[in-house]
Tab-separated table of C-alpha atoms (C1' of nucleotides) in Angstrom:
chain	number	residue	atom	x	y	z
L	922	MET	CA	26.958	-15.070	-2.095
L	923	PHE	CA	25.131	-11.862	-2.794
L	924	GLU	CA	21.572	-10.966	-2.074
L	925	THR	CA	19.299	-11.895	-4.963
L	926	THR	CA	15.961	-11.208	-3.310
L	927	GLU	CA	14.598	-7.728	-3.823
L	928	ILE	CA	12.237	-5.749	-1.595
L	929	LYS	CA	9.511	-6.051	-4.205
L	930	ASP	CA	9.854	-9.856	-4.165
L	931	ILE	CA	9.307	-9.922	-0.410
L	932	LYS	CA	6.232	-7.724	-0.564
L	933	GLU	CA	4.752	-9.863	-3.329
L	934	GLY	CA	5.573	-13.004	-1.361
L	935	ILE	CA	3.857	-11.610	1.729
L	936	GLY	CA	0.848	-10.695	-0.386
L	937	GLU	CA	0.563	-14.203	-1.815
L	938	TYR	CA	1.003	-15.666	1.652
L	939	VAL	CA	-1.766	-13.548	3.133
L	940	LYS	CA	-4.025	-14.447	0.243
L	941	SER	CA	-3.420	-18.168	0.742
L	942	ILE	CA	-4.160	-18.125	4.473
L	943	ARG	CA	-7.211	-15.952	3.874
L	944	LYS	CA	-8.472	-18.568	1.388
L	945	LEU	CA	-7.727	-21.284	3.924
L	946	ARG	CA	-10.076	-19.545	6.330
L	947	LYS	CA	-12.581	-19.166	3.488
L	948	LEU	CA	-12.803	-15.425	3.900
L	949	SER	CA	-13.353	-12.813	1.216
L	950	GLN	CA	-11.221	-9.667	1.202
L	951	SER	CA	-14.257	-7.766	2.493
L	952	GLU	CA	-14.796	-10.173	5.357
L	953	LEU	CA	-11.154	-10.088	6.403
L	954	ALA	CA	-11.110	-6.295	6.136
L	955	ALA	CA	-14.168	-6.095	8.396
L	956	LEU	CA	-12.569	-8.408	10.959
L	957	LEU	CA	-9.504	-6.147	11.112
L	958	SER	CA	-11.439	-2.867	10.911
L	959	VAL	CA	-9.540	-1.798	7.813
L	960	SER	CA	-10.783	-1.108	4.303
L	961	ARG	CA	-10.914	-3.745	1.598
L	962	THR	CA	-8.568	-1.539	-0.427
L	963	THR	CA	-5.917	-2.009	2.255
L	964	ILE	CA	-6.207	-5.799	2.014
L	965	GLN	CA	-6.217	-5.569	-1.767
L	966	ASN	CA	-2.999	-3.492	-1.773
L	967	LEU	CA	-1.311	-5.777	0.726
L	968	GLU	CA	-2.103	-8.859	-1.365
L	969	ALA	CA	-1.035	-7.061	-4.560
L	970	GLY	CA	2.434	-6.428	-3.116
L	971	ASN	CA	2.171	-2.660	-2.814
L	972	ASN	CA	3.659	-0.813	0.127
L	973	PHE	CA	1.802	-1.038	3.434
L	974	THR	CA	2.357	-0.495	7.159
L	975	VAL	CA	3.454	-3.123	9.651
L	976	ASP	CA	0.277	-2.442	11.597
L	977	THR	CA	-1.754	-3.724	8.662
L	978	LEU	CA	0.362	-6.857	8.300
L	979	LEU	CA	0.384	-7.523	12.039
L	980	LYS	CA	-3.393	-7.155	12.254
L	981	VAL	CA	-3.652	-9.918	9.664
L	982	MET	CA	-1.161	-12.112	11.484
L	983	LYS	CA	-2.932	-11.526	14.792
L	984	GLU	CA	-6.228	-12.563	13.214
L	985	PHE	CA	-4.569	-15.769	12.030
L	986	ASP	CA	-2.904	-16.413	15.422
L	987	LEU	CA	0.620	-15.975	14.098
L	988	LEU	CA	1.881	-13.335	16.514
L	989	ASP	CA	3.338	-15.625	19.191
L	990	GLN	CA	5.264	-17.558	16.566
L	991	LEU	CA	6.552	-14.381	14.943
L	992	ASN	CA	7.536	-13.024	18.331
L	993	LYS	CA	9.657	-16.094	19.017
L	994	HIS	CA	11.497	-15.620	15.719
L	995	ILE	CA	12.217	-11.995	16.508
L	996	GLN	CA	13.373	-12.693	20.054
L	997	ASP	CA	15.655	-15.485	18.802
L	998	ALA	CA	17.135	-13.225	16.151
L	999	LYS	CA	17.654	-10.485	18.713
L	1000	GLN	CA	19.319	-12.880	21.142
L	1001	HIS	CA	21.596	-14.079	18.374
L	1002	ALA	CA	22.590	-10.519	17.502
L	1003	GLU	CA	23.238	-9.612	21.134
L	1004	ALA	CA	25.244	-12.798	21.704
L	1005	THR	CA	27.414	-11.953	18.698
L	1006	GLN	CA	27.832	-8.454	20.084
L	1007	SER	CA	29.167	-9.700	23.408
L	1008	LEU	CA	32.006	-11.561	21.717
L	1009	TYR	CA	33.865	-8.290	21.214
B	1015	MET	CA	-3.490	-21.646	23.909
B	1016	PHE	CA	-4.432	-18.102	23.186
B	1017	GLU	CA	-2.361	-15.386	21.667
B	1018	THR	CA	-0.530	-13.410	24.327
B	1019	THR	CA	1.706	-11.342	22.056
B	1020	GLU	CA	0.305	-7.974	21.050
B	1021	ILE	CA	1.045	-5.933	17.949
B	1022	LYS	CA	2.853	-3.358	20.061
B	1023	ASP	CA	5.143	-6.080	21.451
B	1024	ILE	CA	6.134	-7.137	17.940
B	1025	LYS	CA	6.890	-3.609	16.838
B	1026	GLU	CA	8.997	-3.011	19.940
B	1027	GLY	CA	10.780	-6.325	19.393
B	1028	ILE	CA	11.559	-5.391	15.797
B	1029	GLY	CA	12.836	-2.019	16.976
B	1030	GLU	CA	15.156	-3.600	19.518
B	1031	TYR	CA	16.336	-6.103	16.946
B	1032	VAL	CA	17.170	-3.422	14.398
B	1033	LYS	CA	19.002	-1.452	17.064
B	1034	SER	CA	21.091	-4.460	18.044
B	1035	ILE	CA	22.178	-5.300	14.495
B	1036	ARG	CA	22.882	-1.624	13.827
B	1037	LYS	CA	25.172	-1.565	16.879
B	1038	LEU	CA	26.806	-4.770	15.645
B	1039	ARG	CA	27.742	-2.943	12.455
B	1040	LYS	CA	28.885	0.003	14.571
B	1041	LEU	CA	26.613	2.429	12.812
B	1042	SER	CA	24.873	5.479	14.251
B	1043	GLN	CA	21.223	6.105	13.436
B	1044	SER	CA	22.360	8.889	11.096
B	1045	GLU	CA	24.779	6.639	9.248
B	1046	LEU	CA	22.216	3.882	8.775
B	1047	ALA	CA	19.631	6.411	7.636
B	1048	ALA	CA	22.072	7.766	5.053
B	1049	LEU	CA	22.825	4.259	3.763
B	1050	LEU	CA	19.095	3.633	3.240
B	1051	SER	CA	18.305	7.123	1.945
B	1052	VAL	CA	15.751	7.680	4.686
B	1053	SER	CA	15.692	10.227	7.502
B	1054	ARG	CA	17.111	9.587	10.924
B	1055	THR	CA	13.630	10.222	12.291
B	1056	THR	CA	12.406	7.161	10.402
B	1057	ILE	CA	15.112	4.986	11.964
B	1058	GLN	CA	14.376	6.514	15.348
B	1059	ASN	CA	10.660	5.735	15.038
B	1060	LEU	CA	11.314	2.192	13.842
B	1061	GLU	CA	13.630	1.496	16.782
B	1062	ALA	CA	11.190	3.126	19.206
B	1063	GLY	CA	8.439	0.696	18.148
B	1064	ASN	CA	6.162	3.212	16.448
B	1065	ASN	CA	4.276	2.347	13.294
B	1066	PHE	CA	6.286	2.225	10.058
B	1067	THR	CA	6.065	0.856	6.521
B	1068	VAL	CA	7.382	-2.498	5.346
B	1069	ASP	CA	9.542	-0.649	2.848
B	1070	THR	CA	11.441	0.934	5.723
B	1071	LEU	CA	11.920	-2.381	7.504
B	1072	LEU	CA	12.907	-4.186	4.314
B	1073	LYS	CA	15.461	-1.513	3.430
B	1074	VAL	CA	17.108	-2.179	6.784
B	1075	MET	CA	17.004	-5.931	6.274
B	1076	LYS	CA	18.412	-5.586	2.774
B	1077	GLU	CA	21.281	-3.486	4.106
B	1078	PHE	CA	22.015	-6.249	6.605
B	1079	ASP	CA	21.730	-9.019	3.987
B	1080	LEU	CA	18.662	-10.605	5.554
B	1081	LEU	CA	16.334	-10.599	2.541
B	1082	ASP	CA	17.204	-14.035	1.127
B	1083	GLN	CA	16.690	-15.606	4.526
B	1084	LEU	CA	13.387	-13.813	5.039
B	1085	ASN	CA	12.265	-14.826	1.575
B	1086	LYS	CA	12.858	-18.495	2.387
B	1087	HIS	CA	10.735	-18.196	5.516
B	1088	ILE	CA	7.903	-16.609	3.579
B	1089	GLN	CA	8.025	-19.121	0.744
B	1090	ASP	CA	8.042	-21.991	3.242
B	1091	ALA	CA	5.066	-20.547	5.078
B	1092	LYS	CA	3.232	-20.045	1.796
B	1093	GLN	CA	3.955	-23.610	0.689
B	1094	HIS	CA	2.667	-24.879	4.005
B	1095	ALA	CA	-0.541	-22.899	3.652
B	1096	GLU	CA	-1.092	-24.061	0.082
B	1097	ALA	CA	-0.356	-27.687	1.008
B	1098	THR	CA	-2.930	-27.481	3.791
B	1099	GLN	CA	-5.358	-25.973	1.321
B	1100	SER	CA	-5.010	-28.904	-1.107
B	1101	LEU	CA	-6.125	-31.374	1.553
B	1102	TYR	CA	-9.701	-30.260	1.063
Q	674	DG	C1'	36.854	17.207	34.122
Q	675	DC	C1'	35.811	18.687	29.240
Q	676	DA	C1'	34.577	18.368	24.233
Q	677	DT	C1'	32.164	15.718	20.850
Q	678	DA	C1'	28.972	12.411	19.130
Q	679	DT	C1'	24.755	10.185	19.599
Q	680	DT	C1'	20.225	9.747	20.879
Q	681	DG	C1'	15.256	10.825	22.153
Q	682	DC	C1'	11.739	13.873	21.500
Q	683	DA	C1'	9.024	17.645	19.534
Q	684	DT	C1'	7.271	20.395	15.517
Q	685	DA	C1'	5.784	21.900	10.839
Q	686	DG	C1'	5.523	20.677	5.998
Q	687	DT	C1'	5.343	16.946	2.412
Q	688	DA	C1'	4.524	12.383	0.634
Q	689	DT	C1'	1.839	8.557	0.753
Q	690	DA	C1'	-0.951	4.797	3.051
Q	691	DC	C1'	-5.690	4.360	4.221
Q	692	DT	C1'	-10.674	5.196	3.483
Q	693	DG	C1'	-15.044	4.879	1.065
Q	694	DG	C1'	-16.953	4.672	-3.138
Q	695	DT	C1'	-17.790	3.036	-8.003
Q	696	DC	C1'	-17.302	0.004	-12.002
Q	697	DA	C1'	-15.794	-3.740	-15.125
Q	698	DA	C1'	-13.850	-8.304	-15.221
Q	699	DT	C1'	-13.655	-12.594	-13.217
Q	700	DA	C1'	-14.964	-16.436	-10.218
Q	701	DT	C1'	-18.628	-19.282	-7.931
Q	702	DG	C1'	-22.806	-21.745	-7.343
Q	703	DT	C1'	-27.340	-23.184	-8.846
C	1326	DA	C1'	-27.009	-20.327	-19.008
C	1327	DC	C1'	-27.973	-17.292	-15.383
C	1328	DA	C1'	-27.642	-14.785	-11.011
C	1329	DT	C1'	-24.570	-13.582	-7.355
C	1330	DA	C1'	-20.232	-12.915	-5.103
C	1331	DT	C1'	-15.612	-11.654	-5.402
C	1332	DT	C1'	-11.855	-9.327	-7.135
C	1333	DG	C1'	-8.829	-5.767	-9.400
C	1334	DA	C1'	-8.540	-1.206	-10.558
C	1335	DC	C1'	-9.410	3.591	-10.217
C	1336	DC	C1'	-10.418	8.130	-7.827
C	1337	DA	C1'	-11.053	11.992	-4.274
C	1338	DG	C1'	-10.625	12.931	0.498
C	1339	DT	C1'	-8.477	11.944	5.061
C	1340	DA	C1'	-5.106	10.137	8.201
C	1341	DT	C1'	-0.575	9.381	9.089
C	1342	DA	C1'	4.315	7.974	7.885
C	1343	DC	C1'	8.227	10.429	6.354
C	1344	DT	C1'	11.206	14.595	6.024
C	1345	DA	C1'	13.942	18.343	7.852
C	1346	DT	C1'	15.148	20.779	11.691
C	1347	DG	C1'	16.182	22.097	16.372
C	1348	DC	C1'	17.265	21.145	21.147
C	1349	DA	C1'	17.963	18.862	25.621
C	1350	DA	C1'	19.647	14.572	27.685
C	1351	DT	C1'	22.760	11.027	27.444
C	1352	DA	C1'	26.725	8.442	25.934
C	1353	DT	C1'	31.708	8.235	24.337
C	1354	DG	C1'	36.470	9.397	24.183
C	1355	DC	C1'	40.279	12.301	25.463
DNA sequence: GCATATTGCATAGTATACTGGTCAATATGT
DNA sequence: ACATATTGACCAGTATACTATGCAATATGC
């Protein structure tokens, strides 16, 4: 049907996700921030669902070895879009 | 084994992906920018693989009805992380 | 070929994400 | 209970994403 998810929902979901994997690794916000060379405030805002840059999110995902997986998703999605394109 | 994908690769991949779905919808950068109430420069930078905010990316994905799908991915990933957590 | 639309890139000003710091409230461990 | 660590929230200053604009290079359509 129609889109029910809002941008705010996604940002909050990402924040909760980052928090859960950070806990999995038994890291404090300060420790994670230090690993990524960003401030704790940046981690705090990300986890709180405020606006942030992709660089910040991707630094987190790189730290947690999620970049290759994400890259596959993006490449698949791109291939799908380009395949659809070529039908016309 | 080890992570081979770099942050820059992801941003470029996202840029190419956005460009391909924009073309699918037969929109110019200016038209998409107007739909999202952002500047063409912002779309240009996103597609070029420069740094950008999640708000910008999510506005694009919302326009292309991709938020629900993205939300599912995030919730699944979060569930997985929390399930792993509870094993300890 | 030509005219028009679109794109890539640069630049200056504005908005805002990021930084570094502090403090109170809340967890955590002994 | 207590001491310590962690978190959430705020604030002032800095870095940078976003805006608006212009222009050259490249597509697109006639």
